[in-house]
Tab-separated table of C-alpha atoms in Angstrom:
chain	number	residue	atom	x	y	z
A	141	MET	CA	-41.857	3.243	-16.582
A	142	SER	CA	-44.632	1.731	-18.674
A	143	GLU	CA	-43.929	-0.919	-21.171
A	144	LYS	CA	-44.857	1.599	-23.919
A	145	SER	CA	-41.956	3.909	-22.962
A	146	GLY	CA	-39.545	1.351	-22.253
A	147	PRO	CA	-35.964	1.712	-23.387
A	148	THR	CA	-34.062	-0.504	-25.888
A	149	VAL	CA	-30.648	-1.909	-25.619
A	150	GLN	CA	-28.836	-2.683	-28.839
A	151	LEU	CA	-25.533	-3.217	-30.129
A	152	PHE	CA	-25.186	-2.032	-33.804
A	153	SER	CA	-22.934	-3.095	-36.613
A	154	TYR	CA	-21.758	-0.557	-39.294
A	155	GLU	CA	-20.917	-3.329	-41.614
A	156	ASP	CA	-24.383	-4.850	-41.993
A	157	ASP	CA	-27.706	-3.547	-40.787
A	158	LYS	CA	-29.566	-6.828	-41.570
A	159	PRO	CA	-28.549	-9.358	-38.826
A	160	ARG	CA	-28.807	-12.886	-39.808
A	161	GLU	CA	-29.703	-15.401	-37.027
A	162	GLY	CA	-26.794	-17.454	-35.654
A	163	ARG	CA	-25.791	-19.236	-32.572
A	164	GLY	CA	-27.162	-18.911	-29.071
A	165	MET	CA	-29.364	-16.615	-27.185
A	166	LEU	CA	-28.827	-14.953	-23.787
A	167	ILE	CA	-29.835	-16.979	-20.812
A	168	PRO	CA	-32.688	-15.337	-19.102
A	169	ARG	CA	-32.001	-14.655	-15.502
A	170	LYS	CA	-34.579	-15.404	-12.772
A	171	GLY	CA	-37.397	-12.905	-12.651
A	172	GLU	CA	-36.355	-11.501	-16.247
A	173	LYS	CA	-38.095	-11.854	-19.493
A	174	PRO	CA	-35.983	-13.633	-22.050
A	175	PRO	CA	-34.575	-10.964	-24.468
A	176	GLN	CA	-35.009	-11.604	-28.168
A	177	MET	CA	-31.676	-11.681	-29.983
A	178	SER	CA	-30.034	-12.375	-33.180
A	179	PHE	CA	-26.247	-12.880	-33.916
A	180	LEU	CA	-23.868	-12.237	-36.752
A	181	PRO	CA	-20.588	-14.154	-36.945
A	182	ALA	CA	-17.622	-12.302	-35.311
A	183	SER	CA	-14.729	-11.797	-37.622
A	184	ALA	CA	-11.568	-13.174	-36.267
A	185	GLN	CA	-9.083	-10.849	-34.607
A	186	SER	CA	-5.797	-11.914	-33.051
A	187	GLU	CA	-5.176	-8.746	-30.886
A	188	PRO	CA	-6.379	-9.625	-27.227
A	189	SER	CA	-6.917	-5.982	-26.376
A	190	ARG	CA	-9.675	-5.302	-29.058
A	191	LEU	CA	-12.686	-3.503	-27.471
A	192	LEU	CA	-15.579	-4.364	-29.817
A	193	PRO	CA	-15.514	-6.718	-32.984
A	194	LYS	CA	-16.260	-5.058	-36.354
A	195	VAL	CA	-19.506	-7.091	-36.462
A	196	VAL	CA	-21.410	-6.993	-33.148
A	197	THR	CA	-24.306	-8.781	-31.509
A	198	THR	CA	-27.652	-7.052	-31.756
A	199	ILE	CA	-29.730	-7.200	-28.608
A	200	VAL	CA	-33.335	-6.113	-28.178
A	201	ALA	CA	-34.482	-6.016	-24.598
A	202	ALA	CA	-37.001	-4.107	-22.367
A	203	ILE	CA	-34.560	-2.770	-19.680
A	204	ALA	CA	-35.691	-0.071	-17.333
A	205	PHE	CA	-33.349	1.424	-14.816
A	206	MET	CA	-32.958	4.876	-12.959
A	207	VAL	CA	-30.117	7.358	-13.589
A	208	LEU	CA	-29.514	9.034	-10.239
A	209	GLY	CA	-33.122	8.968	-9.378
A	210	THR	CA	-34.422	10.522	-12.688
A	211	THR	CA	-36.511	9.187	-15.436
A	212	GLY	CA	-35.617	5.959	-17.269
A	213	TYR	CA	-33.180	6.021	-20.208
A	214	GLY	CA	-32.600	3.568	-22.994
A	215	LEU	CA	-28.968	2.623	-23.594
A	216	VAL	CA	-27.694	1.865	-27.123
A	217	ALA	CA	-24.146	0.547	-27.360
A	218	GLN	CA	-22.586	0.743	-30.820
A	219	SER	CA	-19.490	-0.567	-32.425
A	220	ASN	CA	-17.462	1.451	-34.851
A	221	LEU	CA	-13.990	1.257	-36.352
A	222	ALA	CA	-12.689	3.468	-33.696
A	223	ALA	CA	-10.618	2.410	-30.864
A	224	ALA	CA	-13.250	2.793	-28.068
A	225	PRO	CA	-16.846	1.508	-28.041
A	226	THR	CA	-19.683	4.083	-27.979
A	227	VAL	CA	-22.469	3.793	-25.230
A	228	THR	CA	-25.387	6.154	-26.057
A	229	ILE	CA	-28.327	7.135	-23.600
A	230	VAL	CA	-31.584	7.667	-25.486
A	231	ASP	CA	-34.216	9.619	-23.474
A	232	PRO	CA	-37.553	7.675	-24.605
A	233	TYR	CA	-39.588	11.038	-24.199
A	234	THR	CA	-37.309	13.675	-25.927
A	235	LYS	CA	-35.474	11.182	-28.146
A	236	SER	CA	-32.286	13.157	-27.299
A	237	VAL	CA	-29.088	11.010	-27.714
A	238	THR	CA	-25.936	11.342	-25.662
A	239	ASP	CA	-22.760	9.556	-26.434
A	240	LEU	CA	-20.595	8.185	-23.428
A	241	GLU	CA	-16.976	6.942	-23.636
A	242	TYR	CA	-14.737	5.341	-21.410
A	243	GLY	CA	-15.182	5.794	-17.670
A	244	PRO	CA	-17.799	5.325	-14.885
A	245	GLN	CA	-21.087	4.358	-16.504
A	246	VAL	CA	-24.356	4.643	-14.440
A	247	ALA	CA	-26.014	2.291	-16.785
A	248	LEU	CA	-23.721	-0.589	-16.001
A	249	ALA	CA	-24.962	-0.529	-12.381
A	250	SER	CA	-28.052	-2.100	-13.806
A	251	ASN	CA	-27.690	-5.791	-13.210
A	252	SER	CA	-29.676	-6.765	-16.468
A	253	PHE	CA	-27.812	-4.242	-18.634
A	254	PHE	CA	-24.528	-5.546	-17.083
A	255	ILE	CA	-25.279	-9.130	-17.856
A	256	ASP	CA	-26.376	-8.458	-21.296
A	257	THR	CA	-23.183	-6.464	-22.014
A	258	ARG	CA	-21.096	-9.148	-20.488
A	259	ASP	CA	-22.597	-11.880	-22.495
A	260	ALA	CA	-22.497	-9.958	-25.544
A	261	PHE	CA	-18.656	-9.634	-25.134
A	262	ILE	CA	-18.483	-13.429	-24.562
A	263	GLU	CA	-20.651	-14.239	-27.601
A	264	GLU	CA	-18.338	-12.051	-29.710
A	265	GLU	CA	-15.222	-13.838	-28.448
A	266	MET	CA	-13.691	-10.698	-26.884
A	267	THR	CA	-10.763	-10.625	-24.441
A	268	PHE	CA	-11.707	-8.726	-21.393
A	269	ILE	CA	-11.571	-8.678	-17.591
A	270	GLU	CA	-14.998	-8.737	-15.634
A	271	VAL	CA	-15.129	-7.326	-12.218
A	272	ASP	CA	-18.388	-8.212	-10.565
A	273	MET	CA	-18.205	-6.725	-7.051
A	274	THR	CA	-21.775	-7.642	-6.162
A	275	GLN	CA	-20.458	-11.377	-6.580
A	276	GLU	CA	-17.061	-10.531	-5.155
A	277	GLN	CA	-15.335	-12.210	-8.363
A	278	VAL	CA	-12.904	-11.112	-11.126
A	279	ARG	CA	-13.020	-13.118	-14.289
A	280	TYR	CA	-10.619	-13.083	-17.264
A	281	PHE	CA	-11.973	-14.070	-20.633
A	282	ARG	CA	-9.771	-14.536	-23.679
A	283	LYS	CA	-11.627	-14.595	-26.865
A	284	GLY	CA	-14.819	-15.331	-25.074
A	285	ILE	CA	-13.370	-18.218	-23.116
A	286	LEU	CA	-13.279	-18.149	-19.273
A	287	LEU	CA	-9.584	-18.553	-18.376
A	288	GLN	CA	-9.531	-17.356	-14.758
A	289	SER	CA	-11.882	-16.740	-11.801
A	290	ALA	CA	-10.665	-15.135	-8.633
A	291	GLU	CA	-12.180	-14.103	-5.292
A	292	ILE	CA	-12.378	-10.391	-4.420
A	293	PHE	CA	-11.114	-9.953	-0.854
A	294	LYS	CA	-11.373	-6.201	-0.449
A	295	VAL	CA	-12.346	-3.137	-2.435
A	296	GLY	CA	-11.807	0.513	-1.861
A	297	ASP	CA	-14.021	2.351	0.465
A	298	GLY	CA	-17.033	4.076	-0.970
A	299	ASP	CA	-15.828	7.500	0.312
A	300	SER	CA	-12.237	7.129	-0.913
A	301	TRP	CA	-10.618	7.930	-4.455
A	302	TRP	CA	-9.863	4.139	-4.771
A	303	ASN	CA	-13.532	3.242	-4.938
A	304	THR	CA	-14.301	1.789	-8.358
A	305	PRO	CA	-17.685	2.527	-9.613
A	306	SER	CA	-19.501	0.595	-12.385
A	307	GLY	CA	-18.071	1.376	-15.794
A	308	LEU	CA	-16.107	0.303	-18.930
A	309	TYR	CA	-12.365	0.927	-18.506
A	310	LYS	CA	-9.124	-0.488	-20.081
A	311	VAL	CA	-5.827	-1.499	-18.580
A	312	GLU	CA	-3.384	1.351	-18.824
A	313	LYS	CA	-0.468	0.296	-16.792
A	314	LYS	CA	1.086	-3.005	-15.485
A	315	GLU	CA	3.596	-2.989	-12.457
A	316	GLU	CA	4.875	-5.882	-10.527
A	317	SER	CA	5.147	-3.898	-7.359
A	318	VAL	CA	4.115	-0.495	-6.518
A	319	PHE	CA	4.708	1.493	-3.270
A	320	SER	CA	1.665	3.638	-2.453
A	321	ASN	CA	2.582	6.905	-0.563
A	322	ILE	CA	-1.062	7.402	0.338
A	323	GLY	CA	-1.517	3.965	1.880
A	324	GLN	CA	2.236	3.496	2.896
A	325	VAL	CA	2.069	-0.059	1.458
A	326	ASN	CA	3.458	-2.179	-1.299
A	327	LEU	CA	0.850	-3.244	-3.881
A	328	PRO	CA	2.054	-6.334	-5.881
A	329	TRP	CA	1.046	-7.510	-9.326
A	330	GLN	CA	-0.992	-4.070	-10.007
A	331	LEU	CA	-3.088	-3.576	-13.079
A	332	THR	CA	-4.068	0.310	-13.215
A	333	PHE	CA	-7.159	1.488	-15.111
A	334	GLN	CA	-8.650	5.053	-15.246
A	335	GLY	CA	-5.646	6.622	-13.406
A	336	ASN	CA	-6.686	5.764	-9.860
A	337	PHE	CA	-8.486	2.357	-10.214
A	338	MET	CA	-6.532	-0.844	-9.801
A	339	ILE	CA	-6.530	-4.552	-9.179
A	340	HIS	CA	-3.568	-5.965	-7.154
A	341	GLY	CA	-2.296	-8.694	-4.849
A	342	TRP	CA	-2.254	-8.647	-1.011
A	343	PRO	CA	-0.754	-5.156	0.263
A	344	SER	CA	2.280	-5.367	2.770
A	345	TYR	CA	4.007	-2.764	4.902
A	346	PRO	CA	7.570	-1.724	4.154
A	347	ASP	CA	8.892	-4.244	6.741
A	348	GLY	CA	7.072	-7.128	4.835
A	349	VAL	CA	4.123	-7.605	7.091
A	350	LEU	CA	0.877	-8.153	5.271
A	351	VAL	CA	-2.067	-5.821	6.111
A	352	ASP	CA	-4.915	-7.461	7.927
A	353	ASP	CA	-8.152	-8.754	6.222
A	354	ASP	CA	-10.061	-5.527	7.278
A	355	THR	CA	-7.661	-2.927	6.285
A	356	THR	CA	-8.457	-0.970	3.188
A	357	VAL	CA	-5.305	0.355	1.445
A	358	GLY	CA	-5.842	0.177	-2.295
A	359	GLY	CA	-8.476	-0.929	-4.873
A	360	ILE	CA	-9.677	-4.312	-5.777
A	361	ARG	CA	-7.627	-6.841	-3.783
A	362	LEU	CA	-6.962	-10.401	-4.881
A	363	SER	CA	-4.700	-13.212	-3.509
A	364	ASP	CA	-1.230	-12.865	-4.643
A	365	GLN	CA	-1.448	-16.012	-6.768
A	366	SER	CA	-4.736	-14.889	-8.548
A	367	ALA	CA	-3.347	-11.367	-9.057
A	368	GLU	CA	0.018	-12.699	-10.510
A	369	MET	CA	-1.750	-14.894	-12.936
A	370	LEU	CA	-4.114	-12.013	-13.956
A	371	TYR	CA	-1.221	-9.795	-14.343
A	372	LYS	CA	0.531	-12.206	-16.710
A	373	ASN	CA	-2.724	-12.843	-18.798
A	374	ALA	CA	-3.897	-9.322	-19.108
A	375	GLN	CA	-2.355	-6.915	-21.662
A	376	ILE	CA	-2.265	-2.988	-21.792
A	377	GLY	CA	-5.486	-2.087	-23.508
A	378	THR	CA	-7.637	-4.881	-22.150
A	379	PRO	CA	-11.120	-3.848	-21.458
A	380	VAL	CA	-12.311	-3.989	-17.824
A	381	LEU	CA	-16.044	-4.193	-17.209
A	382	VAL	CA	-17.027	-3.248	-13.733
A	383	HIS	CA	-20.272	-3.761	-11.931
A	384	ALA	CA	-20.777	-2.505	-8.505
A	385	VAL	CA	-24.316	-1.964	-6.877
A	386	GLU	CA	-24.643	-1.049	-3.208
A	387	ALA	CA	-27.682	-2.418	-1.337
A	388	GLU	CA	-29.960	0.726	-0.742
A	389	GLU	CA	-31.447	1.050	2.584
A	390	VAL	CA	-35.121	1.820	2.686
A	391	ASP	CA	-35.686	5.331	3.928
A	392	ASP	CA	-39.321	5.776	5.026
A	393	PHE	CA	-38.936	9.421	6.143
A	394	VAL	CA	-42.002	11.391	4.596
A	395	TYR	CA	-42.207	15.126	4.000
A	396	ALA	CA	-45.415	17.100	3.867
A	397	PRO	CA	-46.298	19.412	0.915
A	398	GLN	CA	-43.982	21.895	-0.794
A	399	MET	CA	-43.082	25.275	0.516
A	400	PRO	CA	-44.065	28.681	-1.112
A	401	GLU	CA	-41.905	30.291	-3.724
A	402	VAL	CA	-39.019	32.377	-2.551
A	403	ASP	CA	-37.410	35.454	-4.040
A	404	ILE	CA	-34.094	33.769	-5.399
A	405	PRO	CA	-33.574	33.261	-9.245
A	406	HIS	CA	-32.528	29.653	-9.048
A	407	TYR	CA	-32.833	27.507	-5.863
A	408	PHE	CA	-33.171	23.936	-4.779
A	409	VAL	CA	-33.515	22.201	-1.434
A	410	ALA	CA	-33.643	18.417	-1.074
A	411	ASP	CA	-33.126	15.619	1.452
A	412	LEU	CA	-29.998	13.945	0.403
A	413	ASP	CA	-30.941	10.705	2.149
A	414	ASN	CA	-34.028	9.835	0.469
A	415	ASN	CA	-34.086	12.508	-2.568
A	416	THR	CA	-37.257	14.348	-1.518
A	417	ILE	CA	-37.327	17.727	-3.042
A	418	LEU	CA	-38.499	20.254	-0.411
A	419	ALA	CA	-38.337	23.339	-2.666
A	420	ALA	CA	-37.218	24.133	-6.196
A	421	SER	CA	-37.346	26.857	-8.954
A	422	ASP	CA	-37.220	25.535	-12.585
A	423	LEU	CA	-34.950	22.393	-12.444
A	424	ASP	CA	-33.773	22.830	-15.987
A	425	ALA	CA	-33.283	26.552	-16.146
A	426	GLU	CA	-29.599	27.251	-17.178
A	427	ALA	CA	-27.405	29.880	-15.649
A	428	PRO	CA	-23.626	30.526	-15.059
A	429	ILE	CA	-22.238	28.628	-11.929
A	430	ALA	CA	-18.811	30.195	-11.207
A	431	SER	CA	-16.617	28.126	-9.031
A	432	LEU	CA	-19.108	25.372	-8.641
A	433	THR	CA	-17.389	24.312	-11.769
A	434	LYS	CA	-14.452	23.093	-9.469
A	435	LEU	CA	-16.562	20.173	-8.044
A	436	MET	CA	-16.485	18.743	-11.490
A	437	THR	CA	-12.770	19.514	-11.761
A	438	ALA	CA	-12.143	17.508	-8.537
A	439	VAL	CA	-14.371	14.547	-9.849
A	440	VAL	CA	-12.509	14.430	-13.091
A	441	ALA	CA	-9.025	14.675	-11.374
A	442	ALA	CA	-9.913	11.961	-8.856
A	443	GLU	CA	-10.984	9.604	-11.740
A	444	ASN	CA	-8.332	10.391	-14.160
A	445	ILE	CA	-5.140	11.465	-12.627
A	446	ASP	CA	-3.073	9.390	-10.034
A	447	LEU	CA	-3.635	11.214	-6.813
A	448	ASP	CA	-0.856	9.400	-5.322
A	449	SER	CA	1.694	11.525	-7.078
A	450	ARG	CA	3.350	14.879	-7.361
A	451	VAL	CA	2.626	17.428	-9.950
A	452	ARG	CA	5.007	19.930	-11.696
A	453	VAL	CA	3.778	23.467	-11.158
A	454	THR	CA	3.736	25.596	-14.261
A	455	SER	CA	2.057	28.610	-12.712
A	456	PRO	CA	-0.444	29.872	-15.129
A	457	THR	CA	-0.158	33.620	-15.826
A	458	PHE	CA	-3.746	33.990	-17.216
A	459	VAL	CA	-5.639	33.318	-13.909
A	460	THR	CA	-5.071	34.673	-10.427
A	461	SER	CA	-6.386	33.313	-7.012
A	462	LEU	CA	-7.450	35.362	-3.929
A	463	ILE	CA	-4.493	33.708	-2.040
A	464	PRO	CA	-1.735	32.749	-4.415
A	465	ARG	CA	0.301	29.814	-3.122
A	466	LEU	CA	1.906	28.218	-6.156
A	467	ALA	CA	4.373	30.727	-7.597
A	468	GLU	CA	7.312	29.678	-5.338
A	469	ARG	CA	6.891	25.980	-6.059
A	470	SER	CA	8.258	23.634	-8.494
A	471	THR	CA	6.202	20.569	-7.631
A	472	VAL	CA	3.165	19.884	-5.313
A	473	SER	CA	1.278	16.865	-4.213
A	474	MET	CA	-2.085	16.116	-5.946
A	475	TYR	CA	-3.817	16.063	-2.439
A	476	SER	CA	-2.520	19.477	-1.718
A	477	LEU	CA	-3.799	20.746	-4.992
A	478	MET	CA	-7.240	19.300	-4.156
A	479	GLN	CA	-7.185	21.000	-0.967
A	480	LEU	CA	-6.411	24.443	-2.649
A	481	LEU	CA	-8.949	23.823	-5.406
A	482	LEU	CA	-11.774	23.083	-2.956
A	483	VAL	CA	-11.141	24.916	0.269
A	484	GLU	CA	-9.689	28.193	-1.168
A	485	SER	CA	-11.175	27.881	-4.585
A	486	SER	CA	-7.701	28.331	-6.048
A	487	ASN	CA	-7.904	29.126	-9.937
A	488	GLU	CA	-4.226	28.463	-10.160
A	489	ALA	CA	-4.777	24.934	-8.696
A	490	ALA	CA	-7.651	24.338	-11.146
A	491	GLU	CA	-5.358	25.159	-14.189
A	492	THR	CA	-2.413	23.242	-12.827
A	493	ILE	CA	-4.604	20.125	-12.447
A	494	ALA	CA	-6.105	20.493	-15.821
A	495	GLY	CA	-2.643	20.823	-17.239
A	496	GLU	CA	-1.724	17.172	-16.070
A	497	LEU	CA	-4.030	15.886	-18.870
A	498	GLY	CA	-3.778	18.701	-21.316
A	499	ARG	CA	-6.049	21.580	-20.734
A	500	ASP	CA	-8.357	20.937	-23.698
A	501	LYS	CA	-8.457	17.191	-23.014
A	502	PHE	CA	-9.379	17.804	-19.398
A	503	ILE	CA	-12.217	20.136	-20.295
A	504	GLU	CA	-13.379	17.511	-22.769
A	505	ALA	CA	-13.492	15.014	-19.798
A	506	MET	CA	-15.539	17.460	-17.673
A	507	ASN	CA	-18.148	17.689	-20.364
A	508	ALA	CA	-18.048	13.921	-20.941
A	509	LYS	CA	-18.520	13.212	-17.318
A	510	ALA	CA	-21.505	15.631	-17.160
A	511	ARG	CA	-23.039	13.621	-20.031
A	512	GLN	CA	-22.321	10.393	-18.196
A	513	LEU	CA	-24.371	11.671	-15.183
A	514	GLY	CA	-27.110	12.882	-17.265
A	515	MET	CA	-26.405	16.542	-16.898
A	516	MET	CA	-28.062	17.633	-19.995
A	517	HIS	CA	-28.085	21.407	-19.302
A	518	THR	CA	-24.465	21.689	-18.295
A	519	ARG	CA	-21.413	22.838	-20.353
A	520	PHE	CA	-17.870	23.662	-19.123
A	521	ALA	CA	-15.487	26.035	-20.805
A	522	ASP	CA	-12.616	25.988	-18.258
A	523	PRO	CA	-11.646	24.105	-15.162
A	524	SER	CA	-11.920	27.133	-12.671
A	525	GLY	CA	-15.339	28.610	-13.201
A	526	LEU	CA	-14.025	32.026	-14.373
A	527	SER	CA	-15.840	31.762	-17.749
A	528	ALA	CA	-19.361	33.032	-18.034
A	529	GLU	CA	-19.828	29.945	-20.373
A	530	ASN	CA	-19.559	27.468	-17.506
A	531	ILE	CA	-23.353	26.756	-17.421
A	532	SER	CA	-25.617	24.400	-15.334
A	533	SER	CA	-29.017	24.124	-13.742
A	534	VAL	CA	-30.106	23.321	-10.186
A	535	GLY	CA	-31.412	19.989	-11.270
A	536	ASP	CA	-28.052	19.106	-12.877
A	537	LEU	CA	-26.005	20.262	-9.925
A	538	TYR	CA	-28.095	18.062	-7.661
A	539	ARG	CA	-27.197	15.002	-9.877
A	540	LEU	CA	-23.516	16.024	-9.396
A	541	THR	CA	-24.026	16.306	-5.711
A	542	GLN	CA	-25.621	12.983	-5.550
A	543	TYR	CA	-22.762	11.425	-7.321
A	544	ILE	CA	-20.131	13.013	-5.211
A	545	ALA	CA	-21.951	12.024	-1.954
A	546	LYS	CA	-22.156	8.412	-3.061
A	547	GLU	CA	-18.955	7.787	-5.047
A	548	ARG	CA	-16.486	10.622	-4.154
A	549	ASN	CA	-17.533	11.791	-0.693
A	550	PHE	CA	-13.987	12.700	0.211
A	551	ILE	CA	-14.382	15.659	-2.063
A	552	PHE	CA	-17.069	17.126	0.175
A	553	GLU	CA	-15.023	16.225	3.289
A	554	ILE	CA	-12.095	18.337	1.866
A	555	THR	CA	-14.554	21.128	1.424
A	556	ALA	CA	-15.481	21.000	4.993
A	557	LYS	CA	-11.844	20.811	5.981
A	558	LYS	CA	-12.394	17.543	7.672
A	559	LYS	CA	-9.488	15.342	8.581
A	560	LEU	CA	-9.526	12.435	6.173
A	561	PRO	CA	-8.636	8.803	7.286
A	562	SER	CA	-5.016	8.303	8.417
A	563	ALA	CA	-4.182	6.522	5.106
A	564	TYR	CA	-4.110	9.876	3.356
A	565	VAL	CA	-1.043	11.987	3.398
A	566	GLY	CA	-1.411	15.530	4.956
A	567	GLY	CA	-1.498	18.652	2.805
A	568	GLU	CA	1.504	20.859	2.273
A	569	PHE	CA	-0.162	24.097	3.127
A	570	ALA	CA	-0.870	25.355	6.671
A	571	GLY	CA	-3.507	27.871	7.620
A	572	LEU	CA	-5.958	27.309	4.688
A	573	VAL	CA	-9.055	29.787	4.653
A	574	ASN	CA	-12.221	27.854	4.118
A	575	PHE	CA	-14.368	30.019	1.616
A	576	ASN	CA	-17.259	27.455	1.754
A	577	GLU	CA	-18.327	27.691	5.316
A	578	VAL	CA	-21.792	29.429	6.031
A	579	LYS	CA	-20.952	32.094	8.476
A	580	ASP	CA	-22.662	31.374	11.995
A	581	MET	CA	-24.286	28.188	10.823
A	582	ASP	CA	-23.208	24.984	12.724
A	583	SER	CA	-25.151	22.595	10.453
A	584	PHE	CA	-22.818	23.076	7.409
A	585	ILE	CA	-20.936	19.835	6.720
A	586	GLY	CA	-19.467	20.505	3.188
A	587	GLY	CA	-20.024	22.094	-0.136
A	588	LYS	CA	-18.668	24.757	-2.618
A	589	VAL	CA	-19.346	28.331	-3.211
A	590	GLY	CA	-18.591	30.639	-6.249
A	591	GLU	CA	-19.000	34.144	-7.432
A	592	THR	CA	-18.478	36.084	-10.622
A	593	LEU	CA	-20.001	39.110	-12.310
A	594	ALA	CA	-21.944	36.910	-14.724
A	595	ALA	CA	-23.096	34.253	-12.176
A	596	GLY	CA	-23.752	36.416	-9.065
A	597	GLN	CA	-23.112	34.389	-5.894
A	598	THR	CA	-23.609	30.618	-6.256
A	599	SER	CA	-23.495	27.841	-3.685
A	600	ILE	CA	-23.902	24.133	-3.013
A	601	SER	CA	-23.904	23.452	0.746
A	602	LEU	CA	-24.836	20.331	2.735
A	603	HIS	CA	-26.406	20.530	6.125
A	604	LYS	CA	-27.177	18.336	9.027
A	605	ILE	CA	-30.394	19.390	10.467
A	606	LYS	CA	-33.081	17.646	12.767
A	607	PHE	CA	-36.642	17.262	11.559
A	608	GLN	CA	-39.173	15.730	13.848
A	609	GLY	CA	-36.402	14.446	16.195
A	610	GLU	CA	-34.441	12.729	13.380
A	611	GLU	CA	-31.220	14.157	11.829
A	612	ARG	CA	-31.377	14.647	8.084
A	613	THR	CA	-28.797	15.736	5.407
A	614	LEU	CA	-30.189	18.560	3.249
A	615	VAL	CA	-28.565	20.008	0.203
A	616	VAL	CA	-29.222	23.652	-0.716
A	617	ILE	CA	-28.336	24.817	-4.155
A	618	ILE	CA	-28.516	28.542	-5.241
A	619	LEU	CA	-27.534	30.398	-8.499
A	620	GLY	CA	-27.577	34.109	-9.235
A	621	SER	CA	-27.981	35.156	-5.521
A	622	ASP	CA	-27.162	38.777	-4.189
A	623	GLY	CA	-26.738	37.542	-0.649
A	624	ARG	CA	-25.655	33.841	-0.442
A	625	THR	CA	-25.628	33.411	3.291
A	626	GLU	CA	-28.986	35.168	3.865
A	627	ASP	CA	-30.519	33.300	1.151
A	628	ILE	CA	-29.298	29.721	2.570
A	629	GLU	CA	-30.671	30.773	5.990
A	630	ALA	CA	-33.974	31.903	4.453
A	631	LEU	CA	-34.496	28.572	2.624
A	632	LEU	CA	-33.660	26.381	5.631
A	633	ALA	CA	-35.778	28.578	7.808
A	634	GLN	CA	-38.764	28.083	5.498
A	635	VAL	CA	-38.182	24.425	5.322
A	636	ARG	CA	-38.123	24.183	8.959
A	637	TYR	CA	-41.248	26.172	9.231
A	638	ARG	CA	-43.196	23.901	6.806
A	639	PHE	CA	-42.018	20.500	7.927
A	640	ASP	CA	-40.886	20.750	11.430
A	641	ARG	CA	-43.883	22.184	13.296
């Protein structure tokens, strides 16, 4: 991104729009240009769980970062009198503004943006928990003063629902000891945030034996002593600022020129390993997506609902599924609901899951997540995809695919009916019919299909295919198809013809 179009990061105060110079400036990191800053004195507050002070630091810095491989965006973090801070993405070209709330935040994966945010919290004497997984450290600050620093010994696997992405969260629950049905272990001194994310002490089996160093059964693992100290210090509502960046391997696989147009209204083919787009219609053209909606339902469920739990079934009468399975049940495990949602595209499962948060609140969370991922052409009206008002574009759906593949890959594993790691409890339903598989195509490794009168046939499918002797992961996205299987086969055949001769 050129200097001319670089984004601006600011923290605004609603009490005074003329900052006065005060104490301190952010310490420039190695290789970074020193940001220019001015400070206002923070008003004293006694509550340790406050999220942003009434008067907040103003930061002006040229920070460029990439959101899921797309163009750079500026971030504006604002303070207001509401309970939660507001983080805003500003597109430097269109000037469009999108507000983000609590939850995973792609922007905080940027090291410079994370440091600026953390330092602003310190300068404003906030009480918060910092989780820096790149440095393997958890730190607790009380009114801007560092009271505790602890080593991180283990974090959730990247393809599990315990994986904690960069974001801004808050402590929602404190428990001295929790038995995890998924991991079959006791987790001491547990602080839970965002439903499934947690900080805890060293896990132990029911017989008291500690798990070994390499076993992953839980979230962010500290020593028992450190976890107990953090547990006693932190209060419900304490903000949790998380920074997690995975080292990206350089992928030097290069494709030749684009293939000719094909007769499908909306289509997209890309290499998921290195993000090379091999074929695409208009990336931003909006269209109904039918049950592809359920992929976002699964993401929101995984990030907001305790998946290590059972859910009360209140069978919705306003939707039906091709294979009804919930009518005779009073409770069902969340894992089994995820299977029904993703494998058999159960509308009943979608509504039951949404009911756990409250249907309207869940749909709001789906749309908020879309904004967090930069899906600017996407709107959700229900959790199942039955409504014609569930709208997206192939470009937006690729961003969702990238996020799931990187942060929540177990969702795609469920769609392929793969056996998940032994730590996960098996499902309650036998003989599930996988609606997602592409007939007579061995390359399929996961994905989701949909179909309504308004949307036609829709699909996101992942395939392992060899090009020039090297196995690649391709994603094929189609909307408005009349023959999904034939269109997928035609797109893959043309890609092979163009790039593997």
